[in-house]
Amino acid sequence: MQLLIRSARVVDAASPFHGQLRDIQIENGLIRQIGENLEAQDGVRVLEADNLHVSTGWVDLRVLAQDPGFEHKEDLTSVCRAAAVGGFTDIAVLPNTQPVMDSKGTLGYVRRMAEGQPVSVHVIAAITKKAAGEDFTDMLDLHHAGAVAFSDGHHPLQNPDLLLKTLQYLQPIDGLLMNRPEETMLTRFGQMHEGIQSTLLGLKGIPALAEELMIERDLRLLDYVMATEPATDEAVSLPPVLHFSTISTARSVELIRQAKAQGARISCDVAAHQLLFDDSALAGFDTNLKVNPPFRSADDVAALWAGLADGTIDAIVSDHTPQDAESKNLEFDQADFGIIGLETAVVSVLSQRQGLSIEQIIDKLTTRPRQILRLQPLRIDEGQPASLTLFDPSGAWTYDQTQSKSRNSPFFGHTFASRVVGIVHQGLFTKA
């Protein structure tokens, strides 16, 4: 493929062209030339758009693909199409499929099915067999088979000995453990954030304490495992060994902020929808707003934005969780948790911003996620691989259709103030 991108503003702090309006010529998957008023050769596709911005490709650290096993909700083809429309060139998929991604065979199936897709699919393999929290998988074999990280996905590790031994087991390969912090004995039968709103609505609450206790526990266990390593500046710059997925409370942000200040090798992410809603949004009992972790208080939402601004929170994720109508068209307390978010995650955050610059938001989708997953760093420069996301941060766009097989989103019919133009990845341009 040969492509000429006209007059795009480069958003990439690692690029010598950062902040500049430039033409970008792409040939055979590489950036061949960057300049002004480049001449379009015969047969070269020219891409132009108002207020066009370009960054390195966006990375989503948390996607439930539902394939294999639940293909009626989503499959690898539909999830990759949805990711491309949302501006992602890379997605990391959770192991919560059927069968669970706990063996080389299942991991190999996903990698084969991902061949030829418009985005790259990275597998997060299960820590325990069937993600049941009991017996370890062969993590070393899974690592050599291509797993980028290890997690039981939607099932938080409840057994502290399992988490401790996983951290120790992954040390020789500098592997990454990802855990969603939730003490499930405190959240049983919970439907939404525990607070005034849950009392008014008559729904059992999910206390913030359940998340915060697990973060405190995991930080203590990490400190125990890493106690023999000196807290040098070099150690602080190393990639994380423990990642907290979808944090949601102000106390969680503060705990992680303090641990980072002490040199802990940790990182964390926040789901985009957690930045947009608080628990008052559930007054209408819309099951498309039923998520886990739940929407917290307005003060928690403000703390999440502050955590993004000061670098405590490393990444923004979609937490894409497709559910069919049979799982959502129910009474609120019977409906399953989850939102589809690949197509709306980034445009929703870019449309809000809350004082964050475009560069700060894009960093949470590019540089930091790639560092967390140990992926090859990218920059927009001549001779570099062309893995790019094209977007307009001020272009209006209405979400009225989806590439996903599921429709569990509260955003249908909503007009966003930002839009994705398309992605360039693996030698292809995919229009949003």
C-alpha positions as MATLAB code, in Angstrom:
seq = 'MQLLIRSARVVDAASPFHGQLRDIQIENGLIRQIGENLEAQDGVRVLEADNLHVSTGWVDLRVLAQDPGFEHKEDLTSVCRAAAVGGFTDIAVLPNTQPVMDSKGTLGYVRRMAEGQPVSVHVIAAITKKAAGEDFTDMLDLHHAGAVAFSDGHHPLQNPDLLLKTLQYLQPIDGLLMNRPEETMLTRFGQMHEGIQSTLLGLKGIPALAEELMIERDLRLLDYVMATEPATDEAVSLPPVLHFSTISTARSVELIRQAKAQGARISCDVAAHQLLFDDSALAGFDTNLKVNPPFRSADDVAALWAGLADGTIDAIVSDHTPQDAESKNLEFDQADFGIIGLETAVVSVLSQRQGLSIEQIIDKLTTRPRQILRLQPLRIDEGQPASLTLFDPSGAWTYDQTQSKSRNSPFFGHTFASRVVGIVHQGLFTKA';
ca = [
       0.000    0.000    0.000;
       1.110    3.526   -0.817;
      -0.561    6.357    1.071;
       0.031   10.090    1.397;
      -1.446   11.741    4.480;
      -1.886   15.447    3.861;
      -1.355   18.156    6.471;
      -1.728   16.185    9.691;
      -0.698   17.493   13.091;
       1.749   15.056   14.670;
       0.928   14.064   18.271;
       3.943   12.081   19.453;
       6.323   13.391   22.105;
       9.044   11.000   20.872;
       8.890   12.347   17.307;
      11.066   15.199   16.020;
       7.885   16.402   14.281;
       5.748   16.563   17.412;
       3.190   19.372   17.237;
       3.966   20.150   13.592;
       1.701   20.017   10.534;
       3.300   17.579    8.103;
       2.608   15.378    5.103;
       3.441   11.722    5.716;
       4.241    9.334    2.881;
       3.760    5.632    3.639;
       4.974    2.769    1.480;
       4.967   -0.969    2.195;
       4.197   -0.481    5.869;
       6.948    2.060    6.513;
       7.027    5.836    6.858;
       9.129    6.775    3.829;
       9.053   10.552    4.032;
       7.760   13.336    6.249;
       7.685   16.879    4.964;
       5.632   19.729    3.595;
       3.753   19.754    0.291;
       4.977   16.321   -0.702;
       4.179   15.341   -4.274;
       1.661   12.530   -4.751;
       2.948    9.949   -7.227;
       0.643    8.068   -9.589;
      -1.291    5.320   -7.871;
      -0.755    6.756   -4.393;
      -3.865    7.171   -2.282;
      -4.148   10.647   -0.786;
      -5.863   11.109    2.566;
      -7.033   14.569    3.607;
      -9.386   15.744    6.342;
     -10.120   18.889    8.294;
      -8.147   19.263   11.536;
      -6.418   15.943   10.941;
      -4.208   14.675   13.784;
      -1.933   11.627   13.710;
      -0.376    9.637   16.539;
       1.228    6.253   16.852;
      -1.368    3.479   16.998;
      -3.599    3.309   20.057;
      -3.349    0.270   22.356;
      -6.222   -1.114   24.451;
      -5.049   -3.115   27.464;
      -8.418   -4.698   28.287;
     -10.767   -6.285   25.750;
     -13.052   -9.289   26.163;
     -13.231  -10.853   22.701;
     -15.640  -13.690   23.709;
     -14.020  -15.959   21.087;
     -13.771  -18.954   21.453;
     -17.000  -20.060   23.087;
     -19.309  -17.051   22.989;
     -19.098  -16.062   19.328;
     -22.779  -15.068   19.313;
     -21.740  -12.110   21.500;
     -18.476  -11.299   19.698;
     -15.836  -13.022   17.617;
     -12.288  -12.096   16.726;
     -13.310  -10.657   13.364;
     -16.008   -8.383   14.762;
     -13.919   -7.276   17.735;
     -11.034   -6.330   15.429;
     -13.369   -4.345   13.172;
     -14.772   -2.519   16.195;
     -11.254   -1.809   17.446;
     -10.216   -0.344   14.090;
     -13.283    1.914   13.996;
     -12.396    3.087   17.499;
      -8.836    3.962   16.452;
      -6.996    1.039   18.041;
      -4.200   -0.720   16.188;
      -3.484   -3.128   19.064;
      -5.741   -4.856   21.567;
      -4.895   -7.115   24.515;
      -7.614   -9.740   24.983;
      -8.646  -11.263   28.294;
      -8.513  -15.026   28.892;
     -12.200  -15.346   29.903;
     -13.354  -17.393   26.932;
     -14.664  -20.951   26.672;
     -12.341  -22.718   26.889;
     -10.289  -20.306   28.958;
      -7.007  -19.202   27.403;
      -4.949  -21.327   29.766;
      -3.079  -23.531   27.269;
      -0.882  -23.179   24.213;
      -3.652  -24.692   22.098;
      -6.213  -22.011   22.943;
      -3.629  -19.261   22.697;
      -2.578  -20.597   19.297;
      -6.206  -20.602   18.113;
      -6.576  -16.908   18.951;
      -3.315  -15.994   17.263;
      -4.275  -17.926   14.093;
      -7.737  -16.324   13.965;
      -6.150  -12.894   14.401;
      -3.997  -13.268   11.289;
      -5.049  -10.898    8.534;
      -7.144   -8.718   10.832;
      -6.796   -4.912   10.659;
      -5.432   -4.755   14.220;
      -2.869   -6.750   16.188;
      -4.252   -9.049   18.882;
      -2.141   -9.713   21.991;
      -3.170  -12.506   24.341;
      -3.341  -12.123   28.114;
      -3.131  -15.720   29.320;
      -4.781  -17.103   32.442;
      -2.818  -17.416   35.677;
      -4.850  -20.373   36.902;
      -6.481  -23.241   35.029;
      -9.969  -22.281   33.843;
      -9.349  -18.948   35.630;
     -10.766  -20.725   38.665;
      -8.185  -19.433   41.145;
      -6.889  -22.857   42.178;
      -4.147  -24.520   40.086;
      -1.448  -22.658   38.146;
      -1.206  -22.772   34.384;
       2.175  -23.388   32.781;
       2.984  -19.697   32.545;
       6.497  -20.227   31.218;
       5.193  -22.220   28.239;
       2.458  -19.649   27.646;
       5.031  -16.861   27.759;
       7.148  -18.569   25.101;
       3.982  -19.172   23.056;
       3.381  -15.429   22.892;
       1.352  -14.374   25.953;
       2.068  -10.709   26.723;
       0.812  -10.824   30.314;
      -0.999  -13.015   32.840;
      -4.348  -12.462   34.498;
      -7.522  -14.285   35.435;
      -9.314  -11.376   33.795;
     -12.769  -10.820   35.231;
     -11.908  -13.117   38.144;
      -9.725  -11.276   40.668;
      -7.080  -13.387   42.398;
      -8.530  -13.950   45.862;
      -5.835  -16.258   47.224;
      -2.856  -14.161   48.364;
      -0.523  -17.153   48.089;
      -1.398  -17.502   44.390;
      -0.621  -13.861   43.744;
       2.614  -14.057   45.711;
       3.830  -17.167   43.903;
       2.809  -15.737   40.512;
       4.936  -12.657   41.123;
       7.847  -14.896   42.071;
       7.314  -17.238   39.128;
       7.270  -14.367   36.640;
      10.433  -12.706   37.959;
      12.931  -14.666   35.786;
      11.087  -13.676   32.587;
      10.255  -10.150   33.816;
       6.600  -11.008   33.211;
       3.548   -8.900   33.958;
       0.727   -9.836   36.320;
      -2.544   -7.959   35.758;
      -5.192   -8.098   38.481;
      -8.579   -6.431   38.833;
      -8.716   -5.452   42.510;
     -11.897   -6.742   44.145;
     -12.447   -8.587   47.406;
     -15.369  -10.661   46.179;
     -16.585  -11.664   49.638;
     -17.465   -7.995   50.140;
     -19.207   -7.599   46.776;
     -21.452  -10.682   46.649;
     -24.828   -9.854   45.085;
     -23.762   -6.223   44.689;
     -25.342   -4.274   41.819;
     -23.886   -0.746   41.992;
     -21.666    1.519   44.083;
     -22.513    1.423   47.773;
     -23.702    4.884   48.775;
     -26.684    7.189   48.976;
     -27.800    6.315   45.433;
     -27.821    2.561   46.063;
     -29.903    3.155   49.197;
     -32.373    5.351   47.320;
     -32.689    2.824   44.498;
     -32.964   -0.164   46.820;
     -30.004   -1.988   45.261;
     -27.282   -3.853   47.136;
     -24.088   -1.865   47.028;
     -20.536   -2.709   45.991;
     -18.317   -0.936   48.548;
     -15.233    1.009   47.523;
     -13.489   -0.815   50.362;
     -13.565   -4.064   48.371;
     -11.286   -2.533   45.731;
      -9.065   -0.621   48.092;
      -8.349   -3.570   50.397;
      -7.165   -5.636   47.442;
      -4.852   -2.895   46.241;
      -3.349   -2.589   49.727;
      -2.923   -6.364   49.925;
      -1.321   -6.647   46.490;
       1.051   -3.768   47.179;
       2.184   -5.425   50.408;
       2.741   -8.727   48.623;
       4.698   -7.007   45.854;
       6.842   -5.259   48.437;
       7.542   -8.626   50.056;
       8.567  -10.214   46.729;
      10.695   -7.275   45.557;
      12.271   -6.514   48.944;
      15.695   -7.721   47.825;
      15.784   -5.295   44.878;
      17.198   -1.827   45.598;
      14.852    1.105   44.985;
      17.152    2.858   42.509;
      16.204    5.290   39.768;
      16.967    2.514   37.295;
      14.503    0.183   39.045;
      11.785    2.848   38.928;
      12.227    3.214   35.145;
      11.767   -0.526   34.548;
       8.427   -1.781   33.207;
       5.843   -2.734   35.845;
       5.540   -6.253   37.190;
       2.073   -5.673   38.697;
      -0.751   -3.884   36.927;
      -4.060   -2.882   38.514;
      -6.917   -3.049   36.003;
      -9.907   -0.662   35.989;
      -9.416    1.186   39.260;
     -12.409    3.303   40.234;
     -12.047    5.041   43.616;
     -10.232    8.088   44.953;
      -8.531    5.999   47.651;
      -7.256    3.567   45.006;
      -5.665    6.441   43.112;
      -3.986    7.690   46.276;
      -2.678    4.255   47.257;
      -1.098    3.784   43.829;
       0.261    7.328   43.827;
       2.023    6.720   47.153;
       3.394    3.348   46.056;
       4.807    4.810   42.856;
       6.476    7.581   44.831;
       8.238    4.845   46.813;
       9.520    3.176   43.645;
       7.064    0.279   43.296;
       7.084   -1.359   39.864;
       3.357   -0.968   39.294;
       0.968    0.523   36.784;
      -2.788    0.902   36.502;
      -5.559    1.785   34.091;
      -9.047    3.243   34.157;
     -11.982    2.331   31.945;
     -13.122    5.242   29.784;
     -16.721    4.970   30.951;
     -15.624    5.399   34.581;
     -14.537    8.925   33.651;
     -17.930    9.848   32.190;
     -20.557    8.622   34.654;
     -21.098    8.574   38.402;
     -23.582    6.447   40.316;
     -26.401    8.973   39.837;
     -26.597    7.817   36.192;
     -28.276    4.593   37.374;
     -31.445    6.358   38.513;
     -33.187    5.111   35.357;
     -32.101    1.474   35.912;
     -30.508    1.303   32.447;
     -28.784   -2.094   32.383;
     -26.355   -0.802   29.738;
     -24.849    1.237   32.586;
     -24.361   -1.790   34.828;
     -20.604   -2.343   34.976;
     -18.027   -3.797   37.332;
     -16.324   -1.965   38.917;
     -19.455    0.173   39.234;
     -19.769    3.871   38.592;
     -18.628    5.512   41.798;
     -19.332    8.924   43.353;
     -18.700   12.262   41.669;
     -15.713   12.768   43.997;
     -14.234    9.461   42.812;
     -14.645   10.489   39.170;
     -12.833   13.770   39.868;
     -10.009   11.825   41.528;
      -9.683    9.575   38.464;
      -9.264   12.605   36.195;
      -6.678   14.009   38.625;
      -4.841   10.672   38.551;
      -4.652   10.851   34.783;
      -3.369   14.415   34.912;
      -0.516   13.735   37.341;
       0.535   10.417   35.791;
      -0.679    8.130   38.561;
      -3.014    6.400   36.109;
      -0.984    5.054   33.203;
      -3.583    4.029   30.641;
      -7.161    4.421   29.479;
      -8.923    1.210   28.417;
     -12.255    0.393   26.832;
     -13.009   -2.608   29.099;
     -14.990   -3.816   26.078;
     -17.409   -6.470   27.395;
     -19.977   -7.592   24.806;
     -23.273   -8.964   26.149;
     -26.237  -10.171   24.081;
     -29.833   -9.017   24.544;
     -30.652  -12.046   26.690;
     -27.998  -10.897   29.169;
     -29.090   -7.250   29.324;
     -32.855   -7.053   28.653;
     -33.654   -8.104   32.209;
     -34.462   -6.610   35.576;
     -31.448   -4.590   36.726;
     -30.417   -7.033   39.441;
     -30.579   -9.952   36.977;
     -28.639   -8.333   34.116;
     -24.979   -9.099   33.456;
     -22.259   -6.494   33.912;
     -20.512   -4.869   30.957;
     -20.404   -2.224   28.224;
     -19.050   -2.408   24.691;
     -16.532    0.395   24.400;
     -13.996   -0.088   21.626;
     -15.701    2.346   19.246;
     -16.492    5.040   21.828;
     -13.805    4.876   24.533;
     -11.303    7.362   23.160;
     -13.683    9.779   21.434;
     -15.700   10.026   24.654;
     -12.626   10.984   26.683;
     -11.323   13.366   24.007;
     -14.750   15.013   23.966;
     -14.585   15.648   27.747;
     -10.861   16.126   28.544;
     -11.458   17.884   31.898;
      -8.394   20.069   31.498;
      -6.122   17.356   30.087;
      -4.286   18.145   26.870;
      -4.670   16.015   23.762;
      -1.042   14.950   24.232;
      -1.697   13.710   27.777;
      -4.654   11.609   26.674;
      -2.838   10.160   23.671;
       0.104    9.180   25.882;
      -2.319    7.007   27.910;
      -3.188    5.159   24.689;
       0.208    4.836   23.049;
       3.534    5.164   24.870;
       2.514    3.944   28.325;
       0.429    0.915   27.228;
       3.233   -0.231   24.958;
       5.711    0.046   27.816;
       3.392   -1.899   30.136;
       2.982   -4.776   27.645;
       6.673   -4.730   26.642;
       5.749   -4.000   23.017;
       8.189   -2.412   20.586;
       8.252    1.377   21.094;
       7.060    3.408   18.123;
       7.586    6.954   16.956;
       6.513    8.980   13.946;
       9.714    9.369   11.973;
      11.137    8.430    8.596;
      12.063    4.766    8.287;
       9.808    3.739   11.196;
       6.914    1.240   10.978;
       3.661    2.912    9.968;
       1.345    2.033   12.837;
      -0.774    5.156   13.086;
      -4.129    6.434   14.296;
      -5.749    9.345   12.459;
      -8.301   11.419   14.322;
     -10.008   14.806   14.576;
     -10.250   15.966   18.217;
     -12.925   18.526   17.335;
     -14.925   16.674   14.681;
     -18.525   15.850   15.580;
     -19.617   12.213   15.168;
     -22.844   10.411   16.040;
     -22.699    6.815   17.255;
     -25.582    5.141   15.436;
     -24.183    1.757   14.384;
     -21.596   -0.723   15.606;
     -19.201   -3.282   14.197;
     -19.655   -5.331   17.360;
     -22.103   -8.231   17.437;
     -23.507   -6.837   20.696;
     -25.282   -3.550   21.384;
     -24.874   -3.100   25.140;
     -23.837    0.540   25.006;
     -25.491    3.624   26.525;
     -24.105    5.797   23.722;
     -26.283    4.914   20.724;
     -27.625    8.161   19.269;
     -25.073   10.238   21.193;
     -23.016   12.831   19.290;
     -19.381   13.097   20.346;
     -17.197   16.154   19.847;
     -14.279   14.068   18.514;
     -13.989   11.400   15.851;
     -11.612    8.776   14.521;
     -10.702    9.008   10.825;
      -9.004    5.618   10.534;
      -5.896    3.587   11.244;
      -2.799    2.645    9.275;
      -1.455   -0.695   10.421;
       0.276   -3.733    8.949;
       0.402   -2.131    5.512;
      -3.316   -1.335    5.385;
      -5.475    1.748    5.834;
      -8.785    1.015    7.584;
     -11.351    3.790    7.493;
     -13.382    4.401   10.648;
];
